[in-house]
Short mmCIF file of N, CA and C in Angstrom, two decimals:
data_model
loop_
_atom_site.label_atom_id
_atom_site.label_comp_id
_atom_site.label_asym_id
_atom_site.label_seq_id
_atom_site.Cartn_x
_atom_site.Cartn_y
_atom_site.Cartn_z
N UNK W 1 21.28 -2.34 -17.51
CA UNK W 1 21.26 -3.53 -16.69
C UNK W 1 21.35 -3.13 -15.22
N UNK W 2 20.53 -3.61 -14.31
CA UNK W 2 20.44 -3.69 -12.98
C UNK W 2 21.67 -4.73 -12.12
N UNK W 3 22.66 -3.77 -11.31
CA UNK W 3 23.45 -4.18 -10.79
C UNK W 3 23.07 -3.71 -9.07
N UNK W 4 22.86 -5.28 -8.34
CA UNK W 4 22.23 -4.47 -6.80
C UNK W 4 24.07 -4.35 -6.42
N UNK W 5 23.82 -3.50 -5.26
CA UNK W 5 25.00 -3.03 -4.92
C UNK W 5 24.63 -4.30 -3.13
N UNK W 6 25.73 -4.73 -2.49
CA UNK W 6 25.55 -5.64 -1.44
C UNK W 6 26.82 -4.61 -0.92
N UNK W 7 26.45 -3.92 0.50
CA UNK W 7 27.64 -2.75 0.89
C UNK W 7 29.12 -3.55 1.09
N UNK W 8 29.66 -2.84 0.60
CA UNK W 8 31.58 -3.26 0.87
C UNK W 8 31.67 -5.45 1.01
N UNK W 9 30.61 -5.45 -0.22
CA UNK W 9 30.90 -7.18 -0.61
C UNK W 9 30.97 -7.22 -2.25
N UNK W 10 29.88 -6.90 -3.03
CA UNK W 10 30.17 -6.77 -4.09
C UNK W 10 28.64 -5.60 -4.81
N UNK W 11 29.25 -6.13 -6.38
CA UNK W 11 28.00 -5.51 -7.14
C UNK W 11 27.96 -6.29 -8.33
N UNK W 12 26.15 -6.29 -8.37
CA UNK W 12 26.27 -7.76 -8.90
C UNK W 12 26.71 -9.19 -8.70
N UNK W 13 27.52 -9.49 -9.48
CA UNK W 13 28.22 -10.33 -9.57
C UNK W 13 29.83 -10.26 -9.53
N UNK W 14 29.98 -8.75 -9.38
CA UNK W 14 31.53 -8.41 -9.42
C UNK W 14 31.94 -8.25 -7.31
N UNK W 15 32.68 -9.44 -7.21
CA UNK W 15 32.82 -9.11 -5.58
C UNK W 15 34.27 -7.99 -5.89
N UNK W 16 33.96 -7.47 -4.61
CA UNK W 16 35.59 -6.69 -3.58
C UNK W 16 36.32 -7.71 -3.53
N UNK W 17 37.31 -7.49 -3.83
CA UNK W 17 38.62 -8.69 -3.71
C UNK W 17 39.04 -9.67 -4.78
N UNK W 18 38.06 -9.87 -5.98
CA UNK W 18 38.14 -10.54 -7.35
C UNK W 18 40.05 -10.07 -7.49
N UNK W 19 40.14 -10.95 -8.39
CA UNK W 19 41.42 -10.75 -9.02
C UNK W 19 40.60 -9.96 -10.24
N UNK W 20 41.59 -9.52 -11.11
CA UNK W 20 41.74 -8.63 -11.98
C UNK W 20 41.10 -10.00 -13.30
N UNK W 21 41.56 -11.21 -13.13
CA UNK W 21 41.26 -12.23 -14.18
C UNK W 21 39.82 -12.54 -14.30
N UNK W 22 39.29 -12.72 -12.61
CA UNK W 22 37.87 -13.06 -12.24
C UNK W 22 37.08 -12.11 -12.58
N UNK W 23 37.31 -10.79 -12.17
CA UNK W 23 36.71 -9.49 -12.70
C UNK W 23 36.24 -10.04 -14.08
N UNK W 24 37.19 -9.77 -14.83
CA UNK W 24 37.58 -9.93 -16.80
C UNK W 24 36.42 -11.41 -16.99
N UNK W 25 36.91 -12.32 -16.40
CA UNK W 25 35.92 -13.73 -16.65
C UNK W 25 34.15 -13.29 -16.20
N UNK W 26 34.16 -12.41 -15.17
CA UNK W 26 32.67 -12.50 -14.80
C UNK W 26 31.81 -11.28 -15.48
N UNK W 27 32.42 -10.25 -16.32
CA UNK W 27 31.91 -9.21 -17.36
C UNK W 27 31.58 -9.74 -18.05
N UNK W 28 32.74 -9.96 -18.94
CA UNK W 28 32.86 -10.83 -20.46
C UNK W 28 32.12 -10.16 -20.93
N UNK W 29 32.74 -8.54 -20.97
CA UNK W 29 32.18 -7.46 -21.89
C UNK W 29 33.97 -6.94 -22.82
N UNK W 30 33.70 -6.28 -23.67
CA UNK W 30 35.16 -5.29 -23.74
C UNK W 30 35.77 -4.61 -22.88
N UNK W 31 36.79 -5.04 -22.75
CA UNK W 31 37.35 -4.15 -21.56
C UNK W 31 38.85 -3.66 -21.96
N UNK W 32 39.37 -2.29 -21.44
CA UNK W 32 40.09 -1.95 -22.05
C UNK W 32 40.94 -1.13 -20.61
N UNK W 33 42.44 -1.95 -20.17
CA UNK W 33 42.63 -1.27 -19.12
C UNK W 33 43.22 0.05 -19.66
N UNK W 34 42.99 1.11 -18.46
CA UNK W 34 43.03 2.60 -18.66
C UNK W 34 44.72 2.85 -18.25
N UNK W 35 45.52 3.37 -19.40
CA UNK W 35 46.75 3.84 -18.88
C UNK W 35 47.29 4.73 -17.49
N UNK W 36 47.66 4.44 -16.90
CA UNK W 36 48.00 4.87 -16.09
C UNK W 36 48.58 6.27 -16.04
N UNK W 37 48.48 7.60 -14.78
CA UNK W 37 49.04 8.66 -14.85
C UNK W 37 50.49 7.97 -14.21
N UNK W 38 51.50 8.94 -14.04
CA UNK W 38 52.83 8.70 -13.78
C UNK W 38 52.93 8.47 -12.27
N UNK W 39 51.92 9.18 -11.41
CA UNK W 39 51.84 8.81 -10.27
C UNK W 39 50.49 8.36 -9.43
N UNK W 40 49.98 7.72 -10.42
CA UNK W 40 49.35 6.63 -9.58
C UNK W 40 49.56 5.29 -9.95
N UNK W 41 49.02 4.93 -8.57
CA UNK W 41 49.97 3.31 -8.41
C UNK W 41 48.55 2.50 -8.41
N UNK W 42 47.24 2.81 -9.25
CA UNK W 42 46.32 2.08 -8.77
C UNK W 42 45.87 1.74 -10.43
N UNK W 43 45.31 0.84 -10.97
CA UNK W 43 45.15 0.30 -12.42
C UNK W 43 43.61 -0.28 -12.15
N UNK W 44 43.15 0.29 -13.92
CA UNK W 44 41.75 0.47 -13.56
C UNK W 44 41.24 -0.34 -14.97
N UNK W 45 40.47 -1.14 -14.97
CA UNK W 45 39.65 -1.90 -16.16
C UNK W 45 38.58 -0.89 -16.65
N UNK W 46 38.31 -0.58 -18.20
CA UNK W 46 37.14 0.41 -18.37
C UNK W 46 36.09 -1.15 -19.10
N UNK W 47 34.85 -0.94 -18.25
CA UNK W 47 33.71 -2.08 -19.25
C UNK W 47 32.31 -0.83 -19.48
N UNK W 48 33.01 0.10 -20.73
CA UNK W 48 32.64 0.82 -20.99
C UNK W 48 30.92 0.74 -21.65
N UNK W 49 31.32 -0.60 -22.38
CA UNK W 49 29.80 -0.45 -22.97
C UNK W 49 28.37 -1.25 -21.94
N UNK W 50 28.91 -1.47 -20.63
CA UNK W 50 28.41 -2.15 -19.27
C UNK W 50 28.36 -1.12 -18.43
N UNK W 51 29.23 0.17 -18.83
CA UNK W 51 29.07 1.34 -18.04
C UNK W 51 29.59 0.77 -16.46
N UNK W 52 31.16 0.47 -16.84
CA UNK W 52 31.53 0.22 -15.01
C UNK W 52 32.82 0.49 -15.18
N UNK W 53 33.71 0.66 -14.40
CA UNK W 53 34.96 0.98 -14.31
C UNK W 53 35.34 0.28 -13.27
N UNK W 54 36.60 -1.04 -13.04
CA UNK W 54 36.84 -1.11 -11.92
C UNK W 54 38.46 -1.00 -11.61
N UNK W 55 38.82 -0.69 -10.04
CA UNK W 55 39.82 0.09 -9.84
C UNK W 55 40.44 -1.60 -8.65
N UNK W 56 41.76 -2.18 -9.43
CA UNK W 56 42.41 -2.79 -8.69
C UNK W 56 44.13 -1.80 -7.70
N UNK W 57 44.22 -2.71 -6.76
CA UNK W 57 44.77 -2.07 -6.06
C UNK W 57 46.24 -1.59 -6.60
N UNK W 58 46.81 -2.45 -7.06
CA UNK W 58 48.19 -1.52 -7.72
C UNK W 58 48.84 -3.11 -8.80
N UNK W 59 50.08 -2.70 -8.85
CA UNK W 59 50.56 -3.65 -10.58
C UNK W 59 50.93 -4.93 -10.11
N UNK W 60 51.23 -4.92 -8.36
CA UNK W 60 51.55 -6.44 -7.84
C UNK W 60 50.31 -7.13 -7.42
N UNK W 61 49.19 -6.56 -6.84
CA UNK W 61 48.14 -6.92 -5.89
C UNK W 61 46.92 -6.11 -6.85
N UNK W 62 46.64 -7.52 -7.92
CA UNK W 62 45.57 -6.86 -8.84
C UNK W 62 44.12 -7.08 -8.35
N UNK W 63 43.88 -6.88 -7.31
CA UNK W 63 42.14 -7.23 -6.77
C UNK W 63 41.85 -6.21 -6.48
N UNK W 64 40.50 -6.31 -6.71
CA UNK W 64 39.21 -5.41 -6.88
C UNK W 64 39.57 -4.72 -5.34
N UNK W 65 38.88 -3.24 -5.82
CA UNK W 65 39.33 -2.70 -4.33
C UNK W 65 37.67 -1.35 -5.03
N UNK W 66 37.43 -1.17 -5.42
CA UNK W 66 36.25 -0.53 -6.06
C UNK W 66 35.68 -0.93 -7.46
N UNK W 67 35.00 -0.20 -7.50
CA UNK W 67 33.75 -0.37 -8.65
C UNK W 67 32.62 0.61 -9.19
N UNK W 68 32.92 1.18 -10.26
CA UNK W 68 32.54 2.30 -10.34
C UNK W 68 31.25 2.11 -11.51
N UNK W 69 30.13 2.74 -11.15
CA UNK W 69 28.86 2.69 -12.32
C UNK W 69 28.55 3.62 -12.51
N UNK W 70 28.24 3.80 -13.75
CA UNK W 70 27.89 4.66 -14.50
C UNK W 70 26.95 4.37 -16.06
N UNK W 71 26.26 5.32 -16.26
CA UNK W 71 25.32 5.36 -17.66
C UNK W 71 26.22 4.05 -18.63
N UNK W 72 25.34 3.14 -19.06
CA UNK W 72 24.03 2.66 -18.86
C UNK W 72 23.74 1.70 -17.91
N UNK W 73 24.53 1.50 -16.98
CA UNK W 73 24.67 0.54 -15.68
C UNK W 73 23.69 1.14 -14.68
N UNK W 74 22.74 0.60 -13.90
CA UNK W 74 21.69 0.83 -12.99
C UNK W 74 22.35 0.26 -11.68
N UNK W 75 23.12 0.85 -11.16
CA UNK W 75 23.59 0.72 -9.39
C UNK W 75 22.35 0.33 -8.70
N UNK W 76 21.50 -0.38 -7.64
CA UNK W 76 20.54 -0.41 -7.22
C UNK W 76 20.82 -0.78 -5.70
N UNK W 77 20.27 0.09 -4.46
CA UNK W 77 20.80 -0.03 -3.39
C UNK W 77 19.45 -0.48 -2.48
N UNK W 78 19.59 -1.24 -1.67
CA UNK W 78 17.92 -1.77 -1.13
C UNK W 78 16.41 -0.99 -2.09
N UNK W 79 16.31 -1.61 -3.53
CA UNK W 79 15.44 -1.42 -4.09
C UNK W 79 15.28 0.07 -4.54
N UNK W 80 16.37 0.80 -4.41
CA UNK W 80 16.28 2.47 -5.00
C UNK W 80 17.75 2.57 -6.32
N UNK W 81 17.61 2.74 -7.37
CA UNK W 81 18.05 3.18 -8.53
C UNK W 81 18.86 4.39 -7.92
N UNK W 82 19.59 4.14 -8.09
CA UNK W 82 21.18 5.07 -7.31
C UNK W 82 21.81 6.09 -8.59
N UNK W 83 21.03 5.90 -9.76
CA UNK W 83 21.97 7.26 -10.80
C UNK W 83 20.89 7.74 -11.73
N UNK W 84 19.58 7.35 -11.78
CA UNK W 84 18.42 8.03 -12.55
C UNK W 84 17.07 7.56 -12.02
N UNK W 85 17.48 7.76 -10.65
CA UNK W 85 15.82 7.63 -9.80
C UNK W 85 15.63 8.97 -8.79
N UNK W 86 16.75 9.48 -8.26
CA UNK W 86 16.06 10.44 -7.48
C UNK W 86 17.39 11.48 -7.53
N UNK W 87 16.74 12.45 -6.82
CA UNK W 87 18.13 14.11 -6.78
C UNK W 87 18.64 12.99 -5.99
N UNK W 88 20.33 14.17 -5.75
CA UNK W 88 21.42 14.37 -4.97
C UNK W 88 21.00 14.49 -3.70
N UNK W 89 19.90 14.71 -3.16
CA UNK W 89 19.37 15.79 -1.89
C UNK W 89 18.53 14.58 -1.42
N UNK W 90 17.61 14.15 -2.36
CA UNK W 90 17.12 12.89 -1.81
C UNK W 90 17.80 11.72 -1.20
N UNK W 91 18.55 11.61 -1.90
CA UNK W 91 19.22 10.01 -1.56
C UNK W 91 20.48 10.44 -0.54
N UNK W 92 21.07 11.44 -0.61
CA UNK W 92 21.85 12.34 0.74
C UNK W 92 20.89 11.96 1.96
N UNK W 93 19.90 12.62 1.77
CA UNK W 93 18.45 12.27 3.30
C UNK W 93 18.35 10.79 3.75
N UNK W 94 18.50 10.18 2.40
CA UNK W 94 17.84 8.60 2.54
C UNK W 94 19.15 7.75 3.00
N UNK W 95 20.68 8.16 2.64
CA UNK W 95 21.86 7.32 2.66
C UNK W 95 21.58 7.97 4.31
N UNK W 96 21.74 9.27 5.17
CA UNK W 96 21.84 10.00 6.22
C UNK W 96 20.88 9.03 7.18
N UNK W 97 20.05 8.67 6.89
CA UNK W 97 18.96 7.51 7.57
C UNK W 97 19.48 6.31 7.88
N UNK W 98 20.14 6.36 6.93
CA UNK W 98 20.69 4.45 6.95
C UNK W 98 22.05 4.40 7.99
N UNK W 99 22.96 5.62 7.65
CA UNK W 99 24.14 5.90 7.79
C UNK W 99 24.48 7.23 8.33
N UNK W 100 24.30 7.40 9.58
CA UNK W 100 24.57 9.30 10.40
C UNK W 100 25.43 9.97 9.68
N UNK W 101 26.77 8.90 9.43
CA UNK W 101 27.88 9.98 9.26
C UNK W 101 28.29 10.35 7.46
N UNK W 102 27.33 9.85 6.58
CA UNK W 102 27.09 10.29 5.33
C UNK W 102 27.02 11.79 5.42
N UNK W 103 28.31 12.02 4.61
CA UNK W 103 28.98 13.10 4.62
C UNK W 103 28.36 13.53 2.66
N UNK W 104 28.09 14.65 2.96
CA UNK W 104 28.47 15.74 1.64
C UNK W 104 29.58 16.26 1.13
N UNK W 105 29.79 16.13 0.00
CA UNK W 105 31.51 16.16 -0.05
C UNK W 105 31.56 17.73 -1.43
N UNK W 106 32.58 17.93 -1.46
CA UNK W 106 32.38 18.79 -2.70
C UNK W 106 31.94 18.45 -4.32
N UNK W 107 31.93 17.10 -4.80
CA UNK W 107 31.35 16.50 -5.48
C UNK W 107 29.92 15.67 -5.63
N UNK W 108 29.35 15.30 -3.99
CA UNK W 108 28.69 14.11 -4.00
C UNK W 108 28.63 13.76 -2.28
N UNK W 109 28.05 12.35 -2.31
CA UNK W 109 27.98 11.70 -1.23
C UNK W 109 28.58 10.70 -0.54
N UNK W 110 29.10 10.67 0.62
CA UNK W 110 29.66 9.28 0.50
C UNK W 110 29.52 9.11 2.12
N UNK W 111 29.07 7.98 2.02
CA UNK W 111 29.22 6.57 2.71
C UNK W 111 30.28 5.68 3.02
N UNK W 112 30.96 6.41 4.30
CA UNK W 112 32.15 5.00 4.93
C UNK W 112 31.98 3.98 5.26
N UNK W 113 30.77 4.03 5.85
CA UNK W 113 30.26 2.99 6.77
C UNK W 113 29.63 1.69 5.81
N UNK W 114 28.94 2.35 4.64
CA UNK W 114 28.10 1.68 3.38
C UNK W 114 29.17 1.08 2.09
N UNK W 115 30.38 2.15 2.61
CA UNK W 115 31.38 2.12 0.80
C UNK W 115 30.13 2.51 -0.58
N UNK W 116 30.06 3.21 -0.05
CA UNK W 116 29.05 3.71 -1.28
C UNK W 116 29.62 5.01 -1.57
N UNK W 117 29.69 5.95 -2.68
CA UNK W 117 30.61 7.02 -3.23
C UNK W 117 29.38 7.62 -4.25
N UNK W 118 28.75 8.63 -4.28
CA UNK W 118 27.52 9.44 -5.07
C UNK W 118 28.00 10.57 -6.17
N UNK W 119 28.44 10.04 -6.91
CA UNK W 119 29.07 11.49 -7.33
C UNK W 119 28.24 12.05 -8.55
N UNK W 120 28.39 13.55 -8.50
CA UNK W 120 27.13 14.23 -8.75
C UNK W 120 27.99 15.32 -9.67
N UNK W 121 27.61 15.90 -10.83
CA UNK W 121 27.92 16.44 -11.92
C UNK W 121 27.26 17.99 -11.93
N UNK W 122 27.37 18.97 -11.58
CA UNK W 122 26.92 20.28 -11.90
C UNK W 122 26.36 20.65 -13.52
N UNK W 123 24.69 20.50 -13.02
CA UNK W 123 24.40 20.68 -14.37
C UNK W 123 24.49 22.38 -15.10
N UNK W 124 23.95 22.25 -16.04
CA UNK W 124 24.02 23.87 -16.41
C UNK W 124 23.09 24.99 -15.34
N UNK W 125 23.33 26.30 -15.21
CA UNK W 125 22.27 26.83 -14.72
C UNK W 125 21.11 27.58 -14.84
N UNK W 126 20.10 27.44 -15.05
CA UNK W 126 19.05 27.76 -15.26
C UNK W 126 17.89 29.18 -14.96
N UNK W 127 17.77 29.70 -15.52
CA UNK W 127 17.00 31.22 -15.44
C UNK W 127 17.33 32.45 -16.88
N UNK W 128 16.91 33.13 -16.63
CA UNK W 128 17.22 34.12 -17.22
C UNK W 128 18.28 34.96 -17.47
N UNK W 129 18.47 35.84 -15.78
CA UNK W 129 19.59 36.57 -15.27
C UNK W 129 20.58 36.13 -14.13
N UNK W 130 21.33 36.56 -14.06
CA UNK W 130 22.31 36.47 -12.60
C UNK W 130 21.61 36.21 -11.36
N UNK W 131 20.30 37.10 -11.25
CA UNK W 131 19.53 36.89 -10.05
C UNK W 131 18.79 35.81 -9.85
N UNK W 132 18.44 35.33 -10.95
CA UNK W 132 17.20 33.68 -11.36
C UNK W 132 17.67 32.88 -11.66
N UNK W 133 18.57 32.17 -10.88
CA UNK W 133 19.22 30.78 -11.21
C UNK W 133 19.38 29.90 -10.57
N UNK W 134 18.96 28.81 -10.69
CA UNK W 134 19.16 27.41 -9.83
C UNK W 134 20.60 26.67 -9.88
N UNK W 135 21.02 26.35 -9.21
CA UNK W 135 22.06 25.24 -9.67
C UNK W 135 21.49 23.87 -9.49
N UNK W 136 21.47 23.10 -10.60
CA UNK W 136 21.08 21.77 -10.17
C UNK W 136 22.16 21.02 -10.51
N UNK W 137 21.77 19.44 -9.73
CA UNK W 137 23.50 18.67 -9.92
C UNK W 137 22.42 17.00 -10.15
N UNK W 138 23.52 16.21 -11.47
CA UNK W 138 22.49 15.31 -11.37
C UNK W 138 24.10 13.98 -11.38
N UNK W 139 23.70 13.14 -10.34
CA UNK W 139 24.01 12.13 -10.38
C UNK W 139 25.03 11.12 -11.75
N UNK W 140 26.09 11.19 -11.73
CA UNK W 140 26.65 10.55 -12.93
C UNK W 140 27.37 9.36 -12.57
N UNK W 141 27.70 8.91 -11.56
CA UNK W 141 28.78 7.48 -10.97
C UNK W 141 28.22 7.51 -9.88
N UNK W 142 28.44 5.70 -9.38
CA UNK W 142 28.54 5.59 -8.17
C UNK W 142 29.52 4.67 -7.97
N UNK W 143 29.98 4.59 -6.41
CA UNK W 143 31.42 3.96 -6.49
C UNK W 143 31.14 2.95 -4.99
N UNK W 144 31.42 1.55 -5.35
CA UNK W 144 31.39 0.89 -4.24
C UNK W 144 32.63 0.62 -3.37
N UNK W 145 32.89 0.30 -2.63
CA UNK W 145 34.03 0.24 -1.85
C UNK W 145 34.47 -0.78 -0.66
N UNK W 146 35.49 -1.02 -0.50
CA UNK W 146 35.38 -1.68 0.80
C UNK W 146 36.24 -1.28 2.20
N UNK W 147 37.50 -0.77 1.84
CA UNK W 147 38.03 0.05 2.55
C UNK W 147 38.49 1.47 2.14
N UNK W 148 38.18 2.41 3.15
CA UNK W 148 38.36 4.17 2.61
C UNK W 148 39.48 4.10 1.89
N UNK W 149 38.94 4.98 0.80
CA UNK W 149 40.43 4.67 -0.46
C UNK W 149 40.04 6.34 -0.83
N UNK W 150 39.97 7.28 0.04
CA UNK W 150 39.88 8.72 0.16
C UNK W 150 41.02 9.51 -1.43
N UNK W 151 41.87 8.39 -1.25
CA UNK W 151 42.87 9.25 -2.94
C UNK W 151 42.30 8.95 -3.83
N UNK W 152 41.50 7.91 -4.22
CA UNK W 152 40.57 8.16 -5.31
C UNK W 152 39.23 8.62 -5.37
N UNK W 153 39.11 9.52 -4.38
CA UNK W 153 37.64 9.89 -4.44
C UNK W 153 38.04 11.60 -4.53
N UNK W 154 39.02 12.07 -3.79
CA UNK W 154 39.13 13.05 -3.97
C UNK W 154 40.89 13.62 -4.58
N UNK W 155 41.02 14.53 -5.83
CA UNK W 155 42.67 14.35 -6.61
C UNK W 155 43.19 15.09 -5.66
#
C-alpha cells in the first residue's frame, strides 16, 4: 500500500501528533505495542502486517512523534517510492536537491529540514575474492519525523 509521506505533517493518513488511540482507530490493522527496553522512555505500536511502526513520545504524552515504514508499506515522497524504487546514492542526490544539509549518516540518510530518516541495510558482498567486491546497501525503513529525535535514529 502507498503511503505519501507530507514532510513533518503526516503519512498517509497517520498525522505527527495523533494520540496513540487515533493512531490505533486510523490503521485498524493488528497492532501489537513493542515492550519496552529498561531505558527507554519512548513506546512504540508495531502494524506489522501494514509494515509501519509508530514511535509515541513517552508513557504520559502518548502522541505520535514518528513513523516508521517498512516492507510491505510503500513510503512515497513527491511521486518517488522511497524503499524499492531507487539506490541509497540516488535518492541521497535527489533528498541533497531538495534539502543542502541532507546528511549521510552511518546507516542512511536523513533529512532535518524534511523529517525524513533513509535507512539503508548492508547487503551481502559480491565478487569472487577480497580484491572484487562491491558493497551494496539497499534501503529497508523510512522514518518520518517532526522534531530531531537524534536518540532514536542513532543507539
Amino acid at each position: 500500500m502507498n503511503f505519501e509521506i507530507i514532510p513533518k505533517d503526516r503519512v498517509g493518513s497517520i498525522r505527527l501528533g495523533m494520540s496513540q488511540t487515533q493512531v490505533r482507530d486510523t490503521l485498524s490493522s493488528n497492532v501489537r505495542e513493542i515492550p519496552r527496553a529498561p531505558f527507554d522512555s519512548f513506546i512504540w505500536d508495531s502494524f506489522t502486517n501494514a509494515g509501519i511502526q509508530v514511535c509515541y513520545g513517552n508513557i504520559t504524552n502518548r502522541n505520535c512523534i514518528a513513523i516508521m515504514l517498512f516492507d510491505p508499506a510503500r513510503p512515497v515522497f513527491q511521486g518517488r517510492e522511497l524503499i524499492f524504487g531507487e539506490s541509497v546514492q540516488v535518492l541521497s542526490e535527489w533528498l541533497k536537491s531538495i534539502d543542502p544539509k541532507t546528511e549521510s549518516v552511518d546507516d542512511g540518510v536523513l533529512s532535518r529540514e524534511l523529517g525524513i530518516y533513509i535507512h539503508a541495510e548492508e547487503d551481502d558482498y559480491e565478487g569472487d575474492d577480497d580484491d572484487d567486491y562491491e558493497i551494496t546497501f539497499s534501503i529497508d525503513s523510512v522514518t518520518v519525523f517532526k522534531k530531531p529525535f537524534d536518540v532514536l535514529l542513532r543507539p
